[in-house]
PDB file of C-alpha atoms in Angstrom:
ATOM      1  CA  MET A  22     101.802  86.363 142.366  1.00  0.00           C
ATOM      2  CA  GLN A  23     102.868  87.129 145.941  1.00  0.00           C
ATOM      3  CA  HIS A  24     106.086  85.121 145.545  1.00  0.00           C
ATOM      4  CA  ASP A  25     107.199  85.893 141.982  1.00  0.00           C
ATOM      5  CA  GLY A  26     104.932  88.637 140.711  1.00  0.00           C
ATOM      6  CA  GLY A  27     106.985  91.650 141.658  1.00  0.00           C
ATOM      7  CA  ASP A  28     104.931  94.763 140.930  1.00  0.00           C
ATOM      8  CA  THR A  29     102.546  92.802 138.722  1.00  0.00           C
ATOM      9  CA  GLU A  30      98.936  92.682 139.826  1.00  0.00           C
ATOM     10  CA  LEU A  31      96.535  89.894 139.009  1.00  0.00           C
ATOM     11  CA  VAL A  32      92.875  90.276 138.094  1.00  0.00           C
ATOM     12  CA  VAL A  33      90.819  87.269 137.032  1.00  0.00           C
ATOM     13  CA  VAL A  34      87.908  87.463 134.551  1.00  0.00           C
ATOM     14  CA  ASN A  35      85.806  84.282 134.470  1.00  0.00           C
ATOM     15  CA  PRO A  36      83.365  84.353 131.514  1.00  0.00           C
ATOM     16  CA  THR A  37      80.514  81.909 131.251  1.00  0.00           C
ATOM     17  CA  PHE A  38      79.410  80.444 127.884  1.00  0.00           C
ATOM     18  CA  ILE A  39      80.683  82.988 125.335  1.00  0.00           C
ATOM     19  CA  LEU A  40      78.577  83.860 122.311  1.00  0.00           C
ATOM     20  CA  GLY A  41      78.334  86.919 120.100  1.00  0.00           C
ATOM     21  CA  PRO A  42      79.039  87.935 116.550  1.00  0.00           C
ATOM     22  CA  THR A  43      82.028  86.291 114.864  1.00  0.00           C
ATOM     23  CA  LEU A  44      84.425  88.231 112.710  1.00  0.00           C
ATOM     24  CA  THR A  45      85.887  85.192 110.967  1.00  0.00           C
ATOM     25  CA  THR A  46      84.731  82.109 109.096  1.00  0.00           C
ATOM     26  CA  ASP A  47      87.056  80.005 111.298  1.00  0.00           C
ATOM     27  CA  LEU A  48      84.427  79.023 113.890  1.00  0.00           C
ATOM     28  CA  ARG A  49      85.112  77.956 117.441  1.00  0.00           C
ATOM     29  CA  SER A  50      83.050  75.637 119.664  1.00  0.00           C
ATOM     30  CA  SER A  51      80.279  78.010 120.767  1.00  0.00           C
ATOM     31  CA  MET A  52      79.551  79.197 117.257  1.00  0.00           C
ATOM     32  CA  HIS A  53      79.655  75.622 115.950  1.00  0.00           C
ATOM     33  CA  LEU A  54      76.769  74.928 118.316  1.00  0.00           C
ATOM     34  CA  ILE A  55      74.751  77.894 117.010  1.00  0.00           C
ATOM     35  CA  LYS A  56      75.497  76.915 113.404  1.00  0.00           C
ATOM     36  CA  ALA A  57      74.482  73.272 114.100  1.00  0.00           C
ATOM     37  CA  MET A  58      71.175  74.474 115.550  1.00  0.00           C
ATOM     38  CA  LEU A  59      70.482  76.731 112.562  1.00  0.00           C
ATOM     39  CA  ASP A  60      71.530  74.306 109.820  1.00  0.00           C
ATOM     40  CA  GLY A  61      69.608  71.363 111.321  1.00  0.00           C
ATOM     41  CA  THR A  62      72.608  69.141 112.039  1.00  0.00           C
ATOM     42  CA  MET A  63      71.661  69.362 115.719  1.00  0.00           C
ATOM     43  CA  SER A  64      68.235  67.772 115.866  1.00  0.00           C
ATOM     44  CA  VAL A  65      67.941  67.783 119.699  1.00  0.00           C
ATOM     45  CA  ALA A  66      69.337  70.428 122.031  1.00  0.00           C
ATOM     46  CA  PRO A  67      71.882  69.175 124.587  1.00  0.00           C
ATOM     47  CA  ARG A  68      70.587  69.109 128.156  1.00  0.00           C
ATOM     48  CA  ALA A  69      72.651  71.748 129.897  1.00  0.00           C
ATOM     49  CA  ARG A  70      72.128  74.961 131.824  1.00  0.00           C
ATOM     50  CA  MET A  71      74.585  77.834 131.697  1.00  0.00           C
ATOM     51  CA  GLY A  72      75.179  81.515 131.906  1.00  0.00           C
ATOM     52  CA  VAL A  73      75.778  83.368 128.646  1.00  0.00           C
ATOM     53  CA  VAL A  74      77.978  86.391 127.962  1.00  0.00           C
ATOM     54  CA  ASP A  75      78.679  88.310 124.781  1.00  0.00           C
ATOM     55  CA  VAL A  76      82.265  88.191 123.493  1.00  0.00           C
ATOM     56  CA  ARG A  77      82.206  91.998 123.180  1.00  0.00           C
ATOM     57  CA  ASP A  78      81.214  92.309 126.833  1.00  0.00           C
ATOM     58  CA  VAL A  79      84.039  89.933 127.830  1.00  0.00           C
ATOM     59  CA  ALA A  80      86.495  92.218 126.070  1.00  0.00           C
ATOM     60  CA  ASP A  81      84.989  95.245 127.788  1.00  0.00           C
ATOM     61  CA  LEU A  82      85.189  93.523 131.189  1.00  0.00           C
ATOM     62  CA  HIS A  83      88.859  92.675 130.600  1.00  0.00           C
ATOM     63  CA  ILE A  84      89.659  96.286 129.781  1.00  0.00           C
ATOM     64  CA  ARG A  85      87.729  97.619 132.799  1.00  0.00           C
ATOM     65  CA  ALA A  86      89.410  95.131 135.130  1.00  0.00           C
ATOM     66  CA  MET A  87      92.844  95.944 133.759  1.00  0.00           C
ATOM     67  CA  ALA A  88      92.324  99.713 134.086  1.00  0.00           C
ATOM     68  CA  ALA A  89      90.810  99.756 137.604  1.00  0.00           C
ATOM     69  CA  PRO A  90      93.370  99.743 140.425  1.00  0.00           C
ATOM     70  CA  GLN A  91      90.691  98.530 142.879  1.00  0.00           C
ATOM     71  CA  ALA A  92      90.278  95.353 140.789  1.00  0.00           C
ATOM     72  CA  ALA A  93      93.719  93.982 141.753  1.00  0.00           C
ATOM     73  CA  GLY A  94      93.504  90.611 143.423  1.00  0.00           C
ATOM     74  CA  LYS A  95      89.804  90.116 142.637  1.00  0.00           C
ATOM     75  CA  ARG A  96      87.790  87.785 140.426  1.00  0.00           C
ATOM     76  CA  PHE A  97      84.998  89.041 138.144  1.00  0.00           C
ATOM     77  CA  ILE A  98      82.379  86.781 136.645  1.00  0.00           C
ATOM     78  CA  GLY A  99      81.298  87.580 133.085  1.00  0.00           C
ATOM     79  CA  VAL A 100      77.661  86.710 132.697  1.00  0.00           C
ATOM     80  CA  ALA A 101      74.705  88.594 131.277  1.00  0.00           C
ATOM     81  CA  ASP A 102      72.016  89.875 133.629  1.00  0.00           C
ATOM     82  CA  GLY A 103      69.068  87.677 134.455  1.00  0.00           C
ATOM     83  CA  PRO A 104      68.616  83.972 134.908  1.00  0.00           C
ATOM     84  CA  THR A 105      70.803  81.346 133.276  1.00  0.00           C
ATOM     85  CA  THR A 106      69.524  79.576 130.185  1.00  0.00           C
ATOM     86  CA  SER A 107      69.729  76.246 128.424  1.00  0.00           C
ATOM     87  CA  PHE A 108      70.459  75.142 124.870  1.00  0.00           C
ATOM     88  CA  VAL A 109      66.772  74.583 124.299  1.00  0.00           C
ATOM     89  CA  GLY A 110      66.281  78.168 125.539  1.00  0.00           C
ATOM     90  CA  VAL A 111      68.844  79.353 123.017  1.00  0.00           C
ATOM     91  CA  ALA A 112      67.008  77.359 120.346  1.00  0.00           C
ATOM     92  CA  ASP A 113      63.699  78.984 121.354  1.00  0.00           C
ATOM     93  CA  VAL A 114      65.197  82.460 120.891  1.00  0.00           C
ATOM     94  CA  LEU A 115      66.600  81.529 117.459  1.00  0.00           C
ATOM     95  CA  ARG A 116      63.284  80.101 116.326  1.00  0.00           C
ATOM     96  CA  ARG A 117      61.234  83.008 117.669  1.00  0.00           C
ATOM     97  CA  ARG A 118      63.455  85.858 116.458  1.00  0.00           C
ATOM     98  CA  LEU A 119      64.940  84.667 113.145  1.00  0.00           C
ATOM     99  CA  GLY A 120      61.898  83.658 111.128  1.00  0.00           C
ATOM    100  CA  PRO A 121      62.825  81.302 108.245  1.00  0.00           C
ATOM    101  CA  LEU A 122      66.482  81.268 109.325  1.00  0.00           C
ATOM    102  CA  GLY A 123      65.389  79.522 112.538  1.00  0.00           C
ATOM    103  CA  ALA A 124      63.190  76.914 110.849  1.00  0.00           C
ATOM    104  CA  ARG A 125      65.619  74.025 111.381  1.00  0.00           C
ATOM    105  CA  VAL A 126      66.400  74.792 115.028  1.00  0.00           C
ATOM    106  CA  PRO A 127      65.718  71.924 117.443  1.00  0.00           C
ATOM    107  CA  THR A 128      62.455  72.066 119.381  1.00  0.00           C
ATOM    108  CA  GLN A 129      63.262  69.380 121.935  1.00  0.00           C
ATOM    109  CA  GLU A 130      65.889  68.853 124.610  1.00  0.00           C
ATOM    110  CA  ALA A 131      67.849  65.603 124.888  1.00  0.00           C
ATOM    111  CA  PRO A 132      66.300  63.148 127.341  1.00  0.00           C
ATOM    112  CA  GLY A 133      67.636  63.040 130.814  1.00  0.00           C
ATOM    113  CA  GLU A 134      67.234  64.306 134.328  1.00  0.00           C
ATOM    114  CA  ASP A 135      66.529  67.993 134.841  1.00  0.00           C
ATOM    115  CA  ARG A 136      69.399  69.666 136.621  1.00  0.00           C
ATOM    116  CA  PRO A 137      68.951  72.769 138.696  1.00  0.00           C
ATOM    117  CA  SER A 138      69.696  76.018 136.881  1.00  0.00           C
ATOM    118  CA  PRO A 139      72.922  77.556 138.196  1.00  0.00           C
ATOM    119  CA  ILE A 140      72.670  80.897 139.893  1.00  0.00           C
ATOM    120  CA  ILE A 141      75.497  83.121 138.694  1.00  0.00           C
ATOM    121  CA  HIS A 142      75.861  86.794 139.570  1.00  0.00           C
ATOM    122  CA  ASN A 143      77.804  89.597 137.919  1.00  0.00           C
ATOM    123  CA  ASP A 144      77.288  92.000 140.875  1.00  0.00           C
ATOM    124  CA  ARG A 145      80.977  92.667 141.499  1.00  0.00           C
ATOM    125  CA  ALA A 146      81.656  93.518 137.835  1.00  0.00           C
ATOM    126  CA  ARG A 147      78.585  95.765 137.677  1.00  0.00           C
ATOM    127  CA  ASN A 148      79.133  97.488 141.023  1.00  0.00           C
ATOM    128  CA  GLU A 149      82.893  97.851 141.128  1.00  0.00           C
ATOM    129  CA  LEU A 150      83.675  98.305 137.440  1.00  0.00           C
ATOM    130  CA  GLY A 151      80.460  99.782 136.041  1.00  0.00           C
ATOM    131  CA  TRP A 152      80.184  96.851 133.615  1.00  0.00           C
ATOM    132  CA  ARG A 153      76.853  96.578 131.744  1.00  0.00           C
ATOM    133  CA  PRO A 154      76.468  93.417 129.636  1.00  0.00           C
ATOM    134  CA  ARG A 155      74.102  93.075 126.702  1.00  0.00           C
ATOM    135  CA  PRO A 156      70.886  91.076 127.084  1.00  0.00           C
ATOM    136  CA  VAL A 157      71.267  87.356 126.351  1.00  0.00           C
ATOM    137  CA  GLU A 158      68.644  87.447 123.609  1.00  0.00           C
ATOM    138  CA  THR A 159      70.527  90.173 121.742  1.00  0.00           C
ATOM    139  CA  THR A 160      73.743  88.146 121.963  1.00  0.00           C
ATOM    140  CA  ILE A 161      72.055  84.988 120.637  1.00  0.00           C
ATOM    141  CA  VAL A 162      70.397  86.769 117.703  1.00  0.00           C
ATOM    142  CA  GLU A 163      73.503  88.715 116.715  1.00  0.00           C
ATOM    143  CA  SER A 164      75.558  85.474 116.876  1.00  0.00           C
ATOM    144  CA  ALA A 165      73.221  83.883 114.345  1.00  0.00           C
ATOM    145  CA  GLU A 166      73.046  86.972 112.158  1.00  0.00           C
ATOM    146  CA  SER A 167      76.843  87.081 111.943  1.00  0.00           C
ATOM    147  CA  LEU A 168      76.892  83.464 110.668  1.00  0.00           C
ATOM    148  CA  ARG A 169      74.322  84.434 108.026  1.00  0.00           C
ATOM    149  CA  ASP A 170      76.133  87.614 107.086  1.00  0.00           C
ATOM    150  CA  LEU A 171      79.438  85.736 106.611  1.00  0.00           C
ATOM    151  CA  GLY A 172      77.700  83.228 104.307  1.00  0.00           C
ATOM    152  CA  LEU A 173      78.170  80.317 106.705  1.00  0.00           C
ATOM    153  CA  LEU A 174      74.580  79.160 106.573  1.00  0.00           C
ATOM    154  CA  ALA A 175      72.693  77.640 103.678  1.00  0.00           C
ATOM    155  CA  PRO A 176      69.460  79.436 102.798  1.00  0.00           C
ATOM    156  CA  PRO A 177      66.516  78.046 104.827  1.00  0.00           C
ATOM    157  CA  ASP A 178      64.888  76.564 101.709  1.00  0.00           C
ATOM    158  CA  ALA A 179      68.045  74.674 100.607  1.00  0.00           C
ATOM    159  CA  PRO A 180      67.953  70.882 100.979  1.00  0.00           C
TER     160      PRO A 180
END
């Protein structure tokens, strides 16, 4: 940017694992995982720890970063408030909040060594841009509900 950027300014937005309601039936990787949990094709949750951010909040963060002159040359991490989670944590939310729709969600995590949970902060985005992400649980539930609402999940009592 310093060499060839001219008057262009660079701001970097680094989102963590992106979830949130889908607007299309053409699913991408993160929604494939949620669908696989809900339809029972994923019988065991992968052993991984990650931050989660809602796709709508990522869009908001991009707009805020683009519109704020003080953001130039900085990096902003897109992650919801609170601790990171795991796929088995996502599964727990789905099972607890979705009733029959969450009946096929895995209850166990793949075997393996426990890894430390990453510590990821969104302080710069919150403090410098006024960004306020949605709670992780809301994002997880609304991701699943969008799959249901688009007809991408078989009814819970289907074989």
